[in-house]
Amino acid sequence: MSGRTSRVAAAVAAVLVAFAAQAYERTKSSQGACFYWPQRTVPFWINANRSASSASCAAPSGAETVAIEAARASFRTWTGAAQSCTDLVLEDRGLSASSIVGFDQRSGATNQNLVVFRDGWCSNEFSDTDPCWDVDPFTSPSAIEETCANLRNCFEDPSPLDRATIAITTVTHDPRSGQIRDADIELADWTGLRDGQSLGSTQPPEGWYFTCGTYPSPCGTYGQDSCSYIDLQSNVTHEVGHFIGLAHPCELGDGDCGQNSPFRDFVMFPSASLADFDKRVLHPDDLAGLCAIYPTGKAPVTCGSSGGGGGGCASAGGGAGILSAALALAALAWRRRQR
């Protein structure tokens, strides 16, 4: 195989689940099992390296950047510290020097659930025929560091349309049970180039311009201050939903996923609007999904192949066992787009 290819390593479906008269979607594996973390405390790390930042996301004197704090706030939104119906803990393990995304299957490997700010587009760094586009760490575990993204800390854009992607969450899971083994969030960040030049429309030339303030005026150029563009906290909050096992309530192109979509106010809606601060806070339907999967004092709720027939839900009784072979793993990459 040659040319640019997607890093999605498995076909995935989603199941619509009803809870407390609400609707939300859970992610399902290719074998029909809903995703979930088997442990109730899940760690995450943030790689703070960024080539550039909007002024609203920069570091105040003597403090970590506003961007890092915004990402941490996004994780807290999905935990028992903020929501009484769950006891899920997303544990902040601090900063990481690693920018290697994906599950390293090699013996003795240390994996981290990472948030990474990618430095612009990989197509600006690699030719169409570079072999890094075709690296699949699942079939070649020793090549995990040789993907385009991991080689240059760039955001993979296999086709021009992929520049409409704001962020991507890759979830490594056991397709038989739905148990999540690793999850990584990548943000298509600004390179720092073209300062003062137009941001473009839906395919920005040097990555997306993330902002952290709540200014009413929209940004028009890279580096512009006192304005809002792609709200970092809202978008990371969306990605953390994928991190814990939730899917989009609809998919772009579907009849119920347009401008008048009934799901448009959901945090898990698949596209992002400019200067959208409301999605820093969970919609009742997003909250229903969180609390149904990870109810306080109870085992995670499964569904699909490991939870009985008919797509029903069940509690995870003693866990689904430990993975014994690389073939038991699969990865799903969720892309977050702007419209």
XYZ file of C-alpha atoms in Angstrom:
339
model
C 0.000 0.000 0.000
C 1.336 3.474 -0.860
C 0.299 7.079 -0.402
C -1.425 8.520 2.617
C -3.657 6.213 4.610
C -5.815 6.584 7.672
C -4.571 5.342 11.042
C -7.946 3.860 11.923
C -7.239 0.164 12.503
C -10.742 -1.194 12.968
C -14.251 -0.706 11.692
C -16.478 0.655 14.419
C -20.186 1.022 15.008
C -22.096 3.000 17.612
C -25.060 1.955 19.715
C -27.874 4.265 20.703
C -28.705 3.859 24.386
C -31.619 5.336 26.288
C -31.185 6.569 29.854
C -33.575 8.618 31.961
C -35.525 9.659 28.863
C -32.322 10.980 27.270
C -30.432 9.843 24.179
C -26.680 9.483 23.742
C -24.317 7.241 21.818
C -21.743 4.782 23.102
C -18.861 3.669 20.938
C -18.904 -0.007 19.958
C -16.120 -2.237 18.718
C -16.182 -4.169 15.456
C -17.500 -7.119 17.481
C -20.349 -5.155 19.020
C -18.976 -4.429 22.498
C -19.384 -0.978 24.064
C -16.221 0.823 25.101
C -15.481 1.385 28.789
C -12.547 1.672 31.176
C -12.566 -1.339 33.540
C -10.916 0.632 36.357
C -12.650 3.598 37.962
C -9.472 5.722 38.210
C -7.917 6.492 34.818
C -4.674 8.499 34.595
C -3.788 11.045 31.945
C -0.749 13.154 31.092
C -0.368 16.354 29.060
C 2.530 17.173 26.766
C 2.822 20.930 27.134
C 5.138 21.565 24.164
C 3.660 24.137 21.780
C 5.368 26.107 19.021
C 3.019 29.048 19.453
C -0.018 30.173 21.396
C -2.736 32.762 21.298
C -2.290 35.360 24.022
C -5.388 34.084 25.832
C -3.833 30.594 26.151
C -0.353 31.754 27.151
C 1.316 31.493 30.554
C 0.759 34.125 33.216
C 3.872 35.010 35.171
C 4.909 32.140 37.446
C 2.113 29.814 36.363
C 1.529 27.051 33.854
C -0.138 28.045 30.625
C -3.837 28.768 30.521
C -4.021 26.096 27.805
C -2.825 23.373 30.181
C -5.286 24.465 32.853
C -8.087 24.508 30.265
C -7.277 20.915 29.285
C -7.281 19.844 32.927
C -10.636 21.536 33.475
C -12.026 19.551 30.528
C -11.127 16.267 32.209
C -12.585 17.370 35.561
C -15.921 18.060 33.863
C -16.380 14.323 33.248
C -15.563 13.143 36.792
C -17.245 12.550 40.115
C -15.614 15.730 41.379
C -18.016 17.665 39.150
C -20.918 15.219 38.670
C -22.572 13.507 41.656
C -23.996 10.596 39.658
C -20.569 9.086 38.943
C -17.413 8.247 40.849
C -15.193 8.186 37.760
C -11.763 9.672 38.487
C -9.629 11.001 35.637
C -6.342 11.405 37.454
C -4.017 14.213 36.402
C -0.483 12.776 36.418
C 1.066 16.072 35.367
C 3.200 16.882 32.341
C 4.882 14.363 30.062
C 7.883 14.761 27.780
C 6.476 12.109 25.447
C 4.590 12.928 22.258
C 4.317 9.303 21.093
C 0.665 8.550 20.487
C -0.699 5.027 20.228
C -0.529 1.831 22.261
C 2.958 0.332 22.438
C 2.464 -3.440 22.480
C 6.124 -4.309 23.007
C 7.116 -6.155 26.158
C 8.008 -3.780 28.977
C 6.650 -0.724 27.175
C 5.221 2.113 29.245
C 2.035 3.628 27.867
C 0.529 6.977 28.806
C -2.916 8.372 28.036
C -1.705 11.585 26.435
C -2.982 14.979 25.387
C -0.642 16.306 22.689
C -0.548 19.640 20.863
C 0.567 18.686 17.344
C 2.696 21.195 15.462
C 0.714 21.894 12.287
C 0.072 19.475 9.424
C 2.137 16.434 8.491
C 1.575 17.108 4.783
C 3.763 20.200 5.228
C 6.535 17.947 6.554
C 6.335 14.794 4.424
C 5.794 14.040 0.740
C 2.767 12.087 -0.449
C 4.895 8.976 -0.953
C 6.751 8.987 2.356
C 6.444 5.551 3.994
C 5.457 7.100 7.332
C 1.876 7.518 6.050
C 1.476 3.738 5.847
C 2.982 2.718 9.177
C 0.566 0.582 11.198
C 1.826 -0.004 14.753
C -0.691 -2.820 15.220
C 0.847 -4.954 12.499
C 4.388 -3.641 13.136
C 4.616 -2.836 16.868
C 8.277 -1.828 16.672
C 7.349 0.937 14.210
C 5.131 2.950 16.574
C 7.616 5.838 16.598
C 7.752 5.884 12.779
C 4.271 7.216 12.028
C 4.328 10.687 10.483
C 2.708 12.175 13.583
C 5.157 10.588 15.989
C 8.224 11.371 13.865
C 7.653 15.142 13.661
C 4.937 15.835 16.254
C 2.635 16.917 13.428
C -1.074 16.257 12.851
C -1.746 13.656 10.173
C -3.803 14.934 7.245
C -3.895 12.073 4.706
C -6.128 14.127 2.386
C -6.735 17.890 2.008
C -10.150 17.505 3.641
C -8.462 16.302 6.824
C -7.383 19.889 7.470
C -10.950 20.470 8.589
C -10.112 18.242 11.571
C -9.553 20.099 14.836
C -8.640 17.141 17.042
C -8.522 13.374 17.066
C -8.871 10.839 19.879
C -7.431 7.378 19.299
C -8.844 4.686 21.589
C -7.093 1.318 21.843
C -9.475 -1.358 23.032
C -10.229 -5.061 23.232
C -12.902 -5.601 20.559
C -14.276 -8.671 22.374
C -15.046 -6.951 25.665
C -14.941 -3.240 24.810
C -12.394 -2.601 27.555
C -10.258 0.448 26.809
C -6.497 -0.037 27.188
C -5.194 3.340 26.074
C -6.564 6.653 24.783
C -4.715 9.624 23.314
C -5.945 13.069 22.294
C -4.176 15.048 19.547
C -4.937 18.695 18.794
C -4.135 20.195 15.381
C -2.319 23.197 16.840
C -0.826 26.335 15.263
C 2.817 26.205 14.134
C 3.483 29.874 14.848
C 4.004 30.610 11.147
C 1.999 33.194 9.157
C 1.567 35.396 12.225
C -0.832 38.195 11.263
C -2.091 36.355 8.185
C -5.582 35.018 7.524
C -6.736 31.945 9.399
C -8.534 30.678 6.317
C -11.962 29.135 6.615
C -12.302 25.403 7.247
C -8.790 24.302 6.237
C -6.300 26.591 8.030
C -2.806 26.457 6.458
C -0.778 26.255 9.698
C -3.072 24.384 12.052
C -5.974 25.606 14.152
C -5.769 28.758 16.233
C -6.905 27.772 19.723
C -8.083 30.451 22.126
C -8.854 30.245 25.842
C -10.729 33.460 26.632
C -14.410 34.271 26.187
C -14.096 37.320 23.962
C -17.198 38.046 21.841
C -15.203 39.153 18.781
C -14.002 36.428 16.378
C -10.342 36.211 15.378
C -9.465 36.751 11.726
C -5.694 36.248 11.721
C -3.087 34.068 13.395
C -1.668 35.767 16.478
C -4.613 38.140 16.935
C -5.350 39.052 20.562
C -8.561 39.817 22.513
C -10.681 37.608 20.258
C -11.998 34.046 20.170
C -11.657 31.326 17.553
C -11.538 27.583 18.374
C -12.226 27.367 22.093
C -9.686 24.973 23.550
C -11.602 23.916 26.648
C -14.822 23.143 24.759
C -12.993 21.029 22.216
C -10.930 19.072 24.731
C -14.143 18.448 26.699
C -15.566 16.834 23.548
C -12.463 14.688 23.087
C -12.571 13.497 26.702
C -16.069 12.196 25.951
C -14.489 9.881 23.363
C -11.712 9.120 25.863
C -14.266 7.581 28.256
C -16.277 5.706 25.601
C -18.897 8.054 24.160
C -19.575 8.525 20.449
C -21.165 11.286 18.391
C -24.978 11.443 18.628
C -25.081 11.728 14.830
C -22.582 11.899 11.975
C -22.007 14.785 9.584
C -23.908 14.202 6.372
C -26.801 12.474 8.123
C -30.207 14.121 7.877
C -30.360 14.761 11.626
C -26.858 16.248 11.883
C -27.227 19.570 10.047
C -27.638 23.180 11.138
C -31.009 22.427 12.754
C -29.929 19.188 14.389
C -31.641 18.330 17.698
C -28.174 17.253 18.892
C -26.417 20.507 18.112
C -26.130 21.576 21.766
C -24.567 18.281 22.853
C -20.886 18.397 23.803
C -20.535 15.237 21.691
C -21.935 16.847 18.521
C -19.376 16.033 15.780
C -18.566 19.558 14.603
C -17.437 22.682 16.402
C -18.509 26.280 15.906
C -16.273 29.297 16.330
C -16.231 30.888 19.791
C -18.477 28.200 21.276
C -17.975 28.369 25.052
C -21.218 26.622 26.041
C -19.711 23.189 25.455
C -17.318 23.587 28.332
C -20.332 22.341 30.334
C -22.016 18.964 29.760
C -25.453 18.867 28.163
C -27.943 16.644 30.077
C -27.583 13.989 27.374
C -23.794 13.941 27.697
C -24.180 13.655 31.463
C -26.645 10.792 31.025
C -24.059 8.863 29.032
C -21.335 9.407 31.613
C -23.530 8.347 34.527
C -24.953 5.324 32.729
C -21.506 3.901 31.942
C -19.831 4.724 35.269
C -22.577 4.865 37.951
C -21.520 5.718 41.485
C -20.703 2.647 43.560
C -21.394 0.179 40.753
C -19.363 -1.665 38.131
C -19.050 -0.104 34.660
C -22.027 -0.885 32.456
C -21.247 -2.873 29.328
C -23.324 -3.689 26.270
C -23.055 -5.647 23.073
C -21.112 -8.883 22.724
C -19.940 -9.024 26.343
C -23.149 -7.744 27.892
C -25.734 -10.145 26.543
C -27.738 -10.266 23.353
C -29.920 -7.653 21.756
C -27.586 -4.734 22.427
C -28.671 -4.592 26.061
C -26.586 -3.271 28.927
C -25.070 -5.120 31.870
C -22.590 -4.509 34.654
C -19.032 -5.710 34.120
C -18.853 -8.528 36.643
C -15.237 -9.613 37.070
C -13.606 -7.865 34.183
C -13.055 -9.344 30.735
C -9.559 -10.634 31.385
C -6.167 -9.367 30.354
C -5.217 -9.120 26.706
C -3.001 -12.000 25.696
C -2.185 -11.136 22.112
C -1.726 -8.106 19.920
C -4.461 -9.401 17.639
C -6.931 -8.772 20.440
C -6.333 -5.048 20.145
C -7.884 -2.509 17.856
C -7.771 1.252 17.606
C -10.449 3.756 16.760
C -9.654 7.328 15.855
C -12.439 9.891 16.300
C -12.015 13.093 14.280
C -13.442 16.405 15.469
C -14.318 18.828 12.669
C -15.263 22.460 12.301
C -18.089 23.697 10.159
